[in-house]
Amino acid sequence: MTAQPFTATILGSPRIGPNRELKRAVEKYWAGATGRDELESVAAKLRRETWEALAAAGLDSIPVNTFSYYDQVLDTAVMVGALPARFGKVADGLDRYFAAARGNDEIAPLEMTKWFDTNYHYIVPEIGPDTRFELDPSKVLGELEEARAQGIPARPVIIGPVTFLALSKAVDGAGAPLDRLAELTVAYGELLQILAERGAEWVQIDEPVLATDIIGNAAELAERTYASLGRLTDRPAILVATYFGELTDALPALARTPVEAIGVDLVSGDGRSAVSAVPELTDKLLVAGVVDGRNVWRTDLEAALETLTTLQGSVRRLAVSTSCSTLHVPYTLDAEPDMDAALRSWLAFGFEKVTEVVALARGLKNGSQAIAGEIVASNAAVVSRRSDPRLNNESVRARISSLAASGTGRGPAGRRRAAQQARLELPALPTTTIGSYPQTSAIRVARADLRTGKIDAAEYERRMKGEIADVIRLQEELGLDVLVHGEPERNDMVQYFAEQLEGFFATQNGWVQSYGSRCVRPPILYGDVSRPEPMTVAWITHAQSLTDKPVKGMLTGPVTILAWSFVRDDQPLAETAEQVALAIRDETVDLESAGIAIIQVDEPALRELLPLRSKDKEAYLRWAVDAFRLATSGVADSTQIHTHLCYSEFGEVIGAIADLDADVTSIEAARSHMEVLGDLNAAGFTNSVGPGVYDIHSPRVPAVSEMAAALREALNAVPAERLWVNPDCGLKTRRTEEVVASLRNLVAAAKEVRAKEVQGTAD
Ligand code: GLN
Ligand code: ZN
């Protein structure tokens, strides 16, 4: 443990490849088009080039074992021997790993869920009564060896035992996974010893859960675990890395243990004063996360250097770092040729963040004059960003103030219901879908052809209108009551709007990993948001012109647009949400004027943006609800507002869902067996609801009897006049055959229940 302290590092880096090389290689391997050797050589090349670039940029400690074929939590499950027994059937290690991530013909995969409040998804480990922790350090040792052979100052990164168990799921009647912490800590102890033998000077153990309120006794568990690991004599120096929030009582708790270094996120919350208040830190290396690892804004170097300088007295030594892994941001700004110079000067992607870390470390060591040039450029960016007219649209701001003054409520729900029923004349238990229909290969080809210039905008429009006509015809034939246009023109439910709104920049190559081989390009919301022109009206009115049944307008809500974008950090999220809401409101008003009677505003991300600290939750839910109401209150009582939410465990957001006050809320319930309806009732919700009766996450076609039974169950909680019948999410990922068969059964189930259970509505 005579490790040299380091001065400049990052907590992790992207791994999909600057041109998504890993995505392509993995997908080819899955498809059987290439063999193992080719996949492994692509992976090894990506690792080598990543380390080389980080070392060349000047980092003196470099994270390794941050590469992954799929997910780092799954890697950890493999490392500690915690894959469920059902995967034991797959003899080959790599194929077993992919089976756990994605399932195969016989074995169901592990679940997947959001990594804290990011858009990255991890694989949820299962801890059952038969789980035995048994160390398999081959991956981490392999990467360590590779990096050392390359002369890299390598610091292996592993997910810590507290976080690993806190994010795991108990199965088969096992107790809480965290009950196994002591046992798992023993396996980590063995790992540390092996790492030391193999020459690792440092190890980084990630414990982001300590910066959240996900578990109540985080500080206590951290102290116990790291006191015990710290006590080991043959081990590398330990950096416990925390991120995504401020460490409260876990900071002094960790400081009391013998670990050598603590990583703190100084971007979220007021970490600076928290650090100064902990006397035990005077014998630690503080790895100061002053460069935001998960958003794309350029660091204000002068301010960051000041933070670092004030911290210097409170700790033994200081290293400069990103606040978290840069896994969450794109590789480099160099891949964006079409960005204007001003916007470019305000941003830092993954590689640019490394440069910032290195500059700050130099400034800290040699004084700010040593990085005078960098500071001048950074200050110029700060000034340019502050004074750019695109960040201050007076008319948007004035409209929001005046709407705030006049209030954004709608008429009472009962009056709305009566006005809508008179206008729409829907049967009891109306049937509908959530918006998208299968994205066929014809649709993808048309989009690609438009991009490459093979077809012009007029031809693209003609093809999309043809797709819409097909979807309308299908829905009429199936006998659905409220139709949709099918969303063929949308590449993505956020990017589609971002491309049309002022204040957003849609990147060309800003890919980040969402899960496994799936990558997304979150748009950058940099300025005041406004809507120059209607965004959806032409498509929806075209669809409506083809049918006498009502067609639902389809929009994405303000919270979801923020959740799936990189959002400006120079004003509170609540203010940005209001601006997005105003643009959506303008669209609802135009749809209404064009004769559209039903408008859906999707908010699938309402739950995922919920803050990780309890104290911040109430304020978030308040602005999220306010933004939705601002977006949806511009229309008359006779226009019906729907919303769609995508998850079945509402818990803390159930009250907010009721407060959204949408006329109709469709919600995932197919897998949670309608429990959600009781929860909504308990929250005082009395508007209409469409609990999903068809689980679109599975290729299975649900039988009529099954969906009829679900509807009968729903009728125990909700009266017929408030109940809608729909799938639990959009259909874009499903195949047309499955969708047609399932919707046919869904309509039949609704008719059966209407005829037998609902009096006076035989049809
Ligand atoms: N309207 C969208 C669709 O049907 C909703 C998607 C979602 O909930 N994520 O695809
Ligand atoms: Zn959904």
PDB file of C-alpha atoms in Angstrom, residues 413-655:
ATOM      1  CA  ALA A 413     -63.088  17.055 -14.630  1.00  0.00           C
ATOM      2  CA  GLY A 414     -66.818  16.245 -14.544  1.00  0.00           C
ATOM      3  CA  ARG A 415     -67.655  19.061 -16.937  1.00  0.00           C
ATOM      4  CA  ARG A 416     -64.865  17.962 -19.276  1.00  0.00           C
ATOM      5  CA  ARG A 417     -66.093  14.394 -19.239  1.00  0.00           C
ATOM      6  CA  ALA A 418     -69.624  15.465 -20.218  1.00  0.00           C
ATOM      7  CA  ALA A 419     -68.400  17.780 -23.000  1.00  0.00           C
ATOM      8  CA  GLN A 420     -66.097  15.097 -24.404  1.00  0.00           C
ATOM      9  CA  GLN A 421     -68.720  12.360 -24.265  1.00  0.00           C
ATOM     10  CA  ALA A 422     -71.157  14.572 -26.174  1.00  0.00           C
ATOM     11  CA  ARG A 423     -68.537  15.292 -28.821  1.00  0.00           C
ATOM     12  CA  LEU A 424     -67.003  11.828 -29.199  1.00  0.00           C
ATOM     13  CA  GLU A 425     -69.902   9.435 -28.519  1.00  0.00           C
ATOM     14  CA  LEU A 426     -67.570   6.563 -27.656  1.00  0.00           C
ATOM     15  CA  PRO A 427     -68.866   3.162 -26.502  1.00  0.00           C
ATOM     16  CA  ALA A 428     -68.227   1.928 -22.963  1.00  0.00           C
ATOM     17  CA  LEU A 429     -64.718   0.472 -22.627  1.00  0.00           C
ATOM     18  CA  PRO A 430     -63.353   2.279 -25.693  1.00  0.00           C
ATOM     19  CA  THR A 431     -60.425   0.589 -27.436  1.00  0.00           C
ATOM     20  CA  THR A 432     -57.271   2.382 -28.558  1.00  0.00           C
ATOM     21  CA  THR A 433     -53.491   1.971 -28.940  1.00  0.00           C
ATOM     22  CA  ILE A 434     -50.581   3.974 -27.523  1.00  0.00           C
ATOM     23  CA  GLY A 435     -49.313   5.607 -30.714  1.00  0.00           C
ATOM     24  CA  SER A 436     -46.692   3.759 -32.713  1.00  0.00           C
ATOM     25  CA  TYR A 437     -47.277   0.824 -35.056  1.00  0.00           C
ATOM     26  CA  PRO A 438     -44.476  -1.497 -36.184  1.00  0.00           C
ATOM     27  CA  GLN A 439     -41.579   0.386 -37.753  1.00  0.00           C
ATOM     28  CA  THR A 440     -41.419  -1.663 -40.932  1.00  0.00           C
ATOM     29  CA  SER A 441     -38.344  -1.994 -43.095  1.00  0.00           C
ATOM     30  CA  ALA A 442     -40.078   0.171 -45.728  1.00  0.00           C
ATOM     31  CA  ILE A 443     -40.165   2.983 -43.164  1.00  0.00           C
ATOM     32  CA  ARG A 444     -36.508   2.590 -42.265  1.00  0.00           C
ATOM     33  CA  VAL A 445     -35.504   2.454 -45.909  1.00  0.00           C
ATOM     34  CA  ALA A 446     -37.427   5.653 -46.661  1.00  0.00           C
ATOM     35  CA  ARG A 447     -35.729   7.451 -43.775  1.00  0.00           C
ATOM     36  CA  ALA A 448     -32.298   6.284 -44.879  1.00  0.00           C
ATOM     37  CA  ASP A 449     -33.031   7.231 -48.506  1.00  0.00           C
ATOM     38  CA  LEU A 450     -34.058  10.720 -47.454  1.00  0.00           C
ATOM     39  CA  ARG A 451     -30.876  11.121 -45.437  1.00  0.00           C
ATOM     40  CA  THR A 452     -28.613  10.033 -48.269  1.00  0.00           C
ATOM     41  CA  GLY A 453     -30.479  12.141 -50.816  1.00  0.00           C
ATOM     42  CA  LYS A 454     -31.775   9.145 -52.755  1.00  0.00           C
ATOM     43  CA  ILE A 455     -35.319  10.514 -52.419  1.00  0.00           C
ATOM     44  CA  ASP A 456     -36.531  14.083 -51.863  1.00  0.00           C
ATOM     45  CA  ALA A 457     -38.772  15.431 -49.119  1.00  0.00           C
ATOM     46  CA  ALA A 458     -41.874  15.171 -51.303  1.00  0.00           C
ATOM     47  CA  GLU A 459     -41.271  11.491 -52.006  1.00  0.00           C
ATOM     48  CA  TYR A 460     -40.590  10.861 -48.315  1.00  0.00           C
ATOM     49  CA  GLU A 461     -43.855  12.567 -47.420  1.00  0.00           C
ATOM     50  CA  ARG A 462     -45.705  10.503 -49.985  1.00  0.00           C
ATOM     51  CA  ARG A 463     -44.305   7.268 -48.539  1.00  0.00           C
ATOM     52  CA  MET A 464     -45.095   8.255 -44.942  1.00  0.00           C
ATOM     53  CA  LYS A 465     -48.635   9.198 -45.912  1.00  0.00           C
ATOM     54  CA  GLY A 466     -48.955   5.769 -47.492  1.00  0.00           C
ATOM     55  CA  GLU A 467     -47.820   4.176 -44.213  1.00  0.00           C
ATOM     56  CA  ILE A 468     -50.352   6.257 -42.316  1.00  0.00           C
ATOM     57  CA  ALA A 469     -53.126   5.208 -44.689  1.00  0.00           C
ATOM     58  CA  ASP A 470     -52.209   1.546 -44.141  1.00  0.00           C
ATOM     59  CA  VAL A 471     -52.308   1.924 -40.366  1.00  0.00           C
ATOM     60  CA  ILE A 472     -55.669   3.727 -40.473  1.00  0.00           C
ATOM     61  CA  ARG A 473     -57.132   1.032 -42.730  1.00  0.00           C
ATOM     62  CA  LEU A 474     -55.855  -1.680 -40.403  1.00  0.00           C
ATOM     63  CA  GLN A 475     -57.367  -0.045 -37.324  1.00  0.00           C
ATOM     64  CA  GLU A 476     -60.735   0.391 -39.021  1.00  0.00           C
ATOM     65  CA  GLU A 477     -60.690  -3.214 -40.084  1.00  0.00           C
ATOM     66  CA  LEU A 478     -59.842  -4.299 -36.524  1.00  0.00           C
ATOM     67  CA  GLY A 479     -62.695  -2.176 -35.154  1.00  0.00           C
ATOM     68  CA  LEU A 480     -60.703  -0.001 -32.757  1.00  0.00           C
ATOM     69  CA  ASP A 481     -62.611   3.054 -31.472  1.00  0.00           C
ATOM     70  CA  VAL A 482     -59.903   5.717 -31.188  1.00  0.00           C
ATOM     71  CA  LEU A 483     -57.283   5.576 -33.930  1.00  0.00           C
ATOM     72  CA  VAL A 484     -53.682   6.799 -34.151  1.00  0.00           C
ATOM     73  CA  HIS A 485     -51.532   7.661 -37.149  1.00  0.00           C
ATOM     74  CA  GLY A 486     -48.830   5.156 -36.161  1.00  0.00           C
ATOM     75  CA  GLU A 487     -45.807   7.515 -35.859  1.00  0.00           C
ATOM     76  CA  PRO A 488     -43.970   6.292 -39.009  1.00  0.00           C
ATOM     77  CA  GLU A 489     -42.289   9.694 -39.439  1.00  0.00           C
ATOM     78  CA  ARG A 490     -40.624   9.602 -35.987  1.00  0.00           C
ATOM     79  CA  ASN A 491     -37.116   8.265 -35.609  1.00  0.00           C
ATOM     80  CA  ASP A 492     -37.449   8.761 -31.870  1.00  0.00           C
ATOM     81  CA  MET A 493     -40.125  10.338 -29.699  1.00  0.00           C
ATOM     82  CA  VAL A 494     -37.779  13.055 -28.385  1.00  0.00           C
ATOM     83  CA  GLN A 495     -35.403  13.646 -31.276  1.00  0.00           C
ATOM     84  CA  TYR A 496     -38.336  14.131 -33.655  1.00  0.00           C
ATOM     85  CA  PHE A 497     -39.448  17.172 -31.662  1.00  0.00           C
ATOM     86  CA  ALA A 498     -35.928  18.383 -30.876  1.00  0.00           C
ATOM     87  CA  GLU A 499     -35.208  18.624 -34.598  1.00  0.00           C
ATOM     88  CA  GLN A 500     -38.114  21.012 -35.035  1.00  0.00           C
ATOM     89  CA  LEU A 501     -37.818  23.185 -31.941  1.00  0.00           C
ATOM     90  CA  GLU A 502     -35.607  26.248 -31.560  1.00  0.00           C
ATOM     91  CA  GLY A 503     -33.098  25.907 -28.729  1.00  0.00           C
ATOM     92  CA  PHE A 504     -32.108  22.306 -29.538  1.00  0.00           C
ATOM     93  CA  PHE A 505     -29.167  20.890 -31.444  1.00  0.00           C
ATOM     94  CA  ALA A 506     -29.470  17.351 -32.809  1.00  0.00           C
ATOM     95  CA  THR A 507     -26.003  15.774 -33.050  1.00  0.00           C
ATOM     96  CA  GLN A 508     -24.805  13.698 -35.978  1.00  0.00           C
ATOM     97  CA  ASN A 509     -22.553  11.319 -34.081  1.00  0.00           C
ATOM     98  CA  GLY A 510     -23.260  12.002 -30.428  1.00  0.00           C
ATOM     99  CA  TRP A 511     -23.974   8.371 -29.616  1.00  0.00           C
ATOM    100  CA  VAL A 512     -24.116   7.149 -26.042  1.00  0.00           C
ATOM    101  CA  GLN A 513     -24.814   3.653 -24.800  1.00  0.00           C
ATOM    102  CA  SER A 514     -28.357   3.106 -23.584  1.00  0.00           C
ATOM    103  CA  TYR A 515     -28.027  -0.622 -22.932  1.00  0.00           C
ATOM    104  CA  GLY A 516     -26.055  -3.477 -24.425  1.00  0.00           C
ATOM    105  CA  SER A 517     -25.517  -2.669 -28.069  1.00  0.00           C
ATOM    106  CA  ARG A 518     -28.286  -0.077 -28.125  1.00  0.00           C
ATOM    107  CA  CYS A 519     -27.074   3.514 -28.499  1.00  0.00           C
ATOM    108  CA  VAL A 520     -29.006   6.783 -28.562  1.00  0.00           C
ATOM    109  CA  ARG A 521     -28.184  10.319 -29.628  1.00  0.00           C
ATOM    110  CA  PRO A 522     -29.676  12.638 -27.015  1.00  0.00           C
ATOM    111  CA  PRO A 523     -30.294  16.103 -28.452  1.00  0.00           C
ATOM    112  CA  ILE A 524     -28.635  19.090 -26.782  1.00  0.00           C
ATOM    113  CA  LEU A 525     -31.081  21.573 -25.286  1.00  0.00           C
ATOM    114  CA  TYR A 526     -28.912  24.668 -25.114  1.00  0.00           C
ATOM    115  CA  GLY A 527     -31.174  27.698 -25.489  1.00  0.00           C
ATOM    116  CA  ASP A 528     -34.644  29.070 -24.927  1.00  0.00           C
ATOM    117  CA  VAL A 529     -37.144  26.729 -26.501  1.00  0.00           C
ATOM    118  CA  SER A 530     -39.799  27.803 -28.954  1.00  0.00           C
ATOM    119  CA  ARG A 531     -41.798  26.257 -31.762  1.00  0.00           C
ATOM    120  CA  PRO A 532     -41.430  28.076 -35.066  1.00  0.00           C
ATOM    121  CA  GLU A 533     -44.041  25.956 -36.835  1.00  0.00           C
ATOM    122  CA  PRO A 534     -46.535  23.175 -36.190  1.00  0.00           C
ATOM    123  CA  MET A 535     -44.691  19.868 -35.833  1.00  0.00           C
ATOM    124  CA  THR A 536     -47.332  17.159 -36.146  1.00  0.00           C
ATOM    125  CA  VAL A 537     -50.479  18.811 -37.483  1.00  0.00           C
ATOM    126  CA  ALA A 538     -50.039  17.838 -41.152  1.00  0.00           C
ATOM    127  CA  TRP A 539     -49.548  14.134 -40.344  1.00  0.00           C
ATOM    128  CA  ILE A 540     -52.419  13.936 -37.866  1.00  0.00           C
ATOM    129  CA  THR A 541     -54.910  15.825 -40.035  1.00  0.00           C
ATOM    130  CA  HIS A 542     -53.949  13.618 -42.957  1.00  0.00           C
ATOM    131  CA  ALA A 543     -54.739  10.565 -40.812  1.00  0.00           C
ATOM    132  CA  GLN A 544     -58.003  12.143 -39.649  1.00  0.00           C
ATOM    133  CA  SER A 545     -59.028  12.873 -43.247  1.00  0.00           C
ATOM    134  CA  LEU A 546     -59.000   9.126 -43.957  1.00  0.00           C
ATOM    135  CA  THR A 547     -61.509   8.063 -41.295  1.00  0.00           C
ATOM    136  CA  ASP A 548     -64.703   9.058 -39.471  1.00  0.00           C
ATOM    137  CA  LYS A 549     -63.367   7.673 -36.200  1.00  0.00           C
ATOM    138  CA  PRO A 550     -61.447  10.093 -33.967  1.00  0.00           C
ATOM    139  CA  VAL A 551     -57.651  10.127 -34.496  1.00  0.00           C
ATOM    140  CA  LYS A 552     -55.537  10.932 -31.424  1.00  0.00           C
ATOM    141  CA  GLY A 553     -52.878  13.589 -31.800  1.00  0.00           C
ATOM    142  CA  MET A 554     -49.565  12.316 -30.428  1.00  0.00           C
ATOM    143  CA  LEU A 555     -47.011  14.461 -28.579  1.00  0.00           C
ATOM    144  CA  THR A 556     -44.135  13.914 -26.169  1.00  0.00           C
ATOM    145  CA  GLY A 557     -44.392  15.677 -22.810  1.00  0.00           C
ATOM    146  CA  PRO A 558     -41.938  18.201 -21.366  1.00  0.00           C
ATOM    147  CA  VAL A 559     -40.474  15.966 -18.650  1.00  0.00           C
ATOM    148  CA  THR A 560     -39.701  13.174 -21.115  1.00  0.00           C
ATOM    149  CA  ILE A 561     -38.135  15.614 -23.565  1.00  0.00           C
ATOM    150  CA  LEU A 562     -35.826  16.847 -20.781  1.00  0.00           C
ATOM    151  CA  ALA A 563     -35.073  13.345 -19.499  1.00  0.00           C
ATOM    152  CA  TRP A 564     -33.822  12.137 -22.875  1.00  0.00           C
ATOM    153  CA  SER A 565     -31.798  15.227 -23.807  1.00  0.00           C
ATOM    154  CA  PHE A 566     -28.633  16.933 -22.546  1.00  0.00           C
ATOM    155  CA  VAL A 567     -30.184  19.933 -20.822  1.00  0.00           C
ATOM    156  CA  ARG A 568     -28.716  23.392 -20.258  1.00  0.00           C
ATOM    157  CA  ASP A 569     -27.318  23.792 -16.752  1.00  0.00           C
ATOM    158  CA  ASP A 570     -27.500  27.581 -16.498  1.00  0.00           C
ATOM    159  CA  GLN A 571     -31.044  27.710 -15.147  1.00  0.00           C
ATOM    160  CA  PRO A 572     -33.229  25.409 -13.037  1.00  0.00           C
ATOM    161  CA  LEU A 573     -34.738  22.422 -14.878  1.00  0.00           C
ATOM    162  CA  ALA A 574     -38.152  23.700 -13.853  1.00  0.00           C
ATOM    163  CA  GLU A 575     -37.695  26.808 -15.995  1.00  0.00           C
ATOM    164  CA  THR A 576     -36.533  24.845 -19.005  1.00  0.00           C
ATOM    165  CA  ALA A 577     -39.481  22.483 -18.546  1.00  0.00           C
ATOM    166  CA  GLU A 578     -41.883  25.442 -18.731  1.00  0.00           C
ATOM    167  CA  GLN A 579     -40.452  26.502 -22.078  1.00  0.00           C
ATOM    168  CA  VAL A 580     -40.756  23.025 -23.544  1.00  0.00           C
ATOM    169  CA  ALA A 581     -44.275  22.830 -22.133  1.00  0.00           C
ATOM    170  CA  LEU A 582     -45.196  26.081 -23.859  1.00  0.00           C
ATOM    171  CA  ALA A 583     -44.068  24.700 -27.222  1.00  0.00           C
ATOM    172  CA  ILE A 584     -46.121  21.546 -26.687  1.00  0.00           C
ATOM    173  CA  ARG A 585     -49.069  23.685 -25.623  1.00  0.00           C
ATOM    174  CA  ASP A 586     -48.840  25.627 -28.883  1.00  0.00           C
ATOM    175  CA  GLU A 587     -48.979  22.324 -30.741  1.00  0.00           C
ATOM    176  CA  THR A 588     -52.067  21.128 -28.833  1.00  0.00           C
ATOM    177  CA  VAL A 589     -53.859  24.375 -29.653  1.00  0.00           C
ATOM    178  CA  ASP A 590     -53.049  23.999 -33.349  1.00  0.00           C
ATOM    179  CA  LEU A 591     -54.173  20.368 -33.366  1.00  0.00           C
ATOM    180  CA  GLU A 592     -57.437  21.414 -31.754  1.00  0.00           C
ATOM    181  CA  SER A 593     -57.983  24.178 -34.306  1.00  0.00           C
ATOM    182  CA  ALA A 594     -57.394  21.627 -37.055  1.00  0.00           C
ATOM    183  CA  GLY A 595     -60.315  19.602 -35.715  1.00  0.00           C
ATOM    184  CA  ILE A 596     -58.481  16.988 -33.644  1.00  0.00           C
ATOM    185  CA  ALA A 597     -60.634  16.025 -30.651  1.00  0.00           C
ATOM    186  CA  ILE A 598     -58.189  13.847 -28.686  1.00  0.00           C
ATOM    187  CA  ILE A 599     -54.542  14.613 -27.939  1.00  0.00           C
ATOM    188  CA  GLN A 600     -52.114  12.342 -26.094  1.00  0.00           C
ATOM    189  CA  VAL A 601     -49.087  13.816 -24.337  1.00  0.00           C
ATOM    190  CA  ASP A 602     -46.717  10.981 -23.408  1.00  0.00           C
ATOM    191  CA  GLU A 603     -44.715  11.165 -20.178  1.00  0.00           C
ATOM    192  CA  PRO A 604     -42.977   7.778 -19.957  1.00  0.00           C
ATOM    193  CA  ALA A 605     -39.998   9.358 -18.187  1.00  0.00           C
ATOM    194  CA  LEU A 606     -41.910  10.951 -15.302  1.00  0.00           C
ATOM    195  CA  ARG A 607     -40.646   8.306 -12.896  1.00  0.00           C
ATOM    196  CA  GLU A 608     -37.047   8.149 -14.090  1.00  0.00           C
ATOM    197  CA  LEU A 609     -36.273  11.805 -13.479  1.00  0.00           C
ATOM    198  CA  LEU A 610     -37.325  11.456  -9.823  1.00  0.00           C
ATOM    199  CA  PRO A 611     -34.387  12.766  -7.736  1.00  0.00           C
ATOM    200  CA  LEU A 612     -32.228  10.253  -5.877  1.00  0.00           C
ATOM    201  CA  ARG A 613     -32.380  12.214  -2.617  1.00  0.00           C
ATOM    202  CA  SER A 614     -35.725  12.283  -0.760  1.00  0.00           C
ATOM    203  CA  LYS A 615     -35.482  15.948   0.082  1.00  0.00           C
ATOM    204  CA  ASP A 616     -35.530  16.890  -3.613  1.00  0.00           C
ATOM    205  CA  LYS A 617     -38.494  14.779  -4.650  1.00  0.00           C
ATOM    206  CA  GLU A 618     -41.394  17.013  -3.738  1.00  0.00           C
ATOM    207  CA  ALA A 619     -40.077  20.025  -5.634  1.00  0.00           C
ATOM    208  CA  TYR A 620     -39.414  17.871  -8.694  1.00  0.00           C
ATOM    209  CA  LEU A 621     -42.891  16.382  -8.713  1.00  0.00           C
ATOM    210  CA  ARG A 622     -44.387  19.846  -8.367  1.00  0.00           C
ATOM    211  CA  TRP A 623     -42.609  21.288 -11.407  1.00  0.00           C
ATOM    212  CA  ALA A 624     -43.122  18.133 -13.434  1.00  0.00           C
ATOM    213  CA  VAL A 625     -46.870  18.276 -12.843  1.00  0.00           C
ATOM    214  CA  ASP A 626     -46.960  22.030 -13.477  1.00  0.00           C
ATOM    215  CA  ALA A 627     -45.165  21.591 -16.787  1.00  0.00           C
ATOM    216  CA  PHE A 628     -47.606  18.913 -17.926  1.00  0.00           C
ATOM    217  CA  ARG A 629     -50.554  21.105 -16.964  1.00  0.00           C
ATOM    218  CA  LEU A 630     -49.066  24.081 -18.771  1.00  0.00           C
ATOM    219  CA  ALA A 631     -48.655  21.888 -21.855  1.00  0.00           C
ATOM    220  CA  THR A 632     -52.215  20.553 -21.769  1.00  0.00           C
ATOM    221  CA  SER A 633     -54.424  23.365 -20.496  1.00  0.00           C
ATOM    222  CA  GLY A 634     -54.621  25.450 -23.665  1.00  0.00           C
ATOM    223  CA  VAL A 635     -57.456  23.406 -25.126  1.00  0.00           C
ATOM    224  CA  ALA A 636     -61.227  23.480 -24.571  1.00  0.00           C
ATOM    225  CA  ASP A 637     -63.025  21.214 -22.115  1.00  0.00           C
ATOM    226  CA  SER A 638     -64.410  19.242 -25.049  1.00  0.00           C
ATOM    227  CA  THR A 639     -60.927  18.259 -26.229  1.00  0.00           C
ATOM    228  CA  GLN A 640     -59.824  15.080 -24.523  1.00  0.00           C
ATOM    229  CA  ILE A 641     -56.271  14.952 -23.142  1.00  0.00           C
ATOM    230  CA  HIS A 642     -54.635  11.552 -22.778  1.00  0.00           C
ATOM    231  CA  THR A 643     -51.303  10.728 -21.243  1.00  0.00           C
ATOM    232  CA  HIS A 644     -49.249   7.546 -21.321  1.00  0.00           C
ATOM    233  CA  LEU A 645     -46.872   6.321 -18.626  1.00  0.00           C
ATOM    234  CA  CYS A 646     -44.609   3.381 -19.159  1.00  0.00           C
ATOM    235  CA  TYR A 647     -43.900   1.591 -15.936  1.00  0.00           C
ATOM    236  CA  SER A 648     -45.941  -0.298 -13.449  1.00  0.00           C
ATOM    237  CA  GLU A 649     -44.269   0.531 -10.174  1.00  0.00           C
ATOM    238  CA  PHE A 650     -45.449   4.018  -9.407  1.00  0.00           C
ATOM    239  CA  GLY A 651     -44.742   4.204  -5.716  1.00  0.00           C
ATOM    240  CA  GLU A 652     -43.725   7.749  -5.058  1.00  0.00           C
ATOM    241  CA  VAL A 653     -45.147   9.227  -8.257  1.00  0.00           C
ATOM    242  CA  ILE A 654     -48.688   7.941  -7.917  1.00  0.00           C
ATOM    243  CA  GLY A 655     -49.972  11.201  -6.424  1.00  0.00           C
TER     244      GLY A 655
END
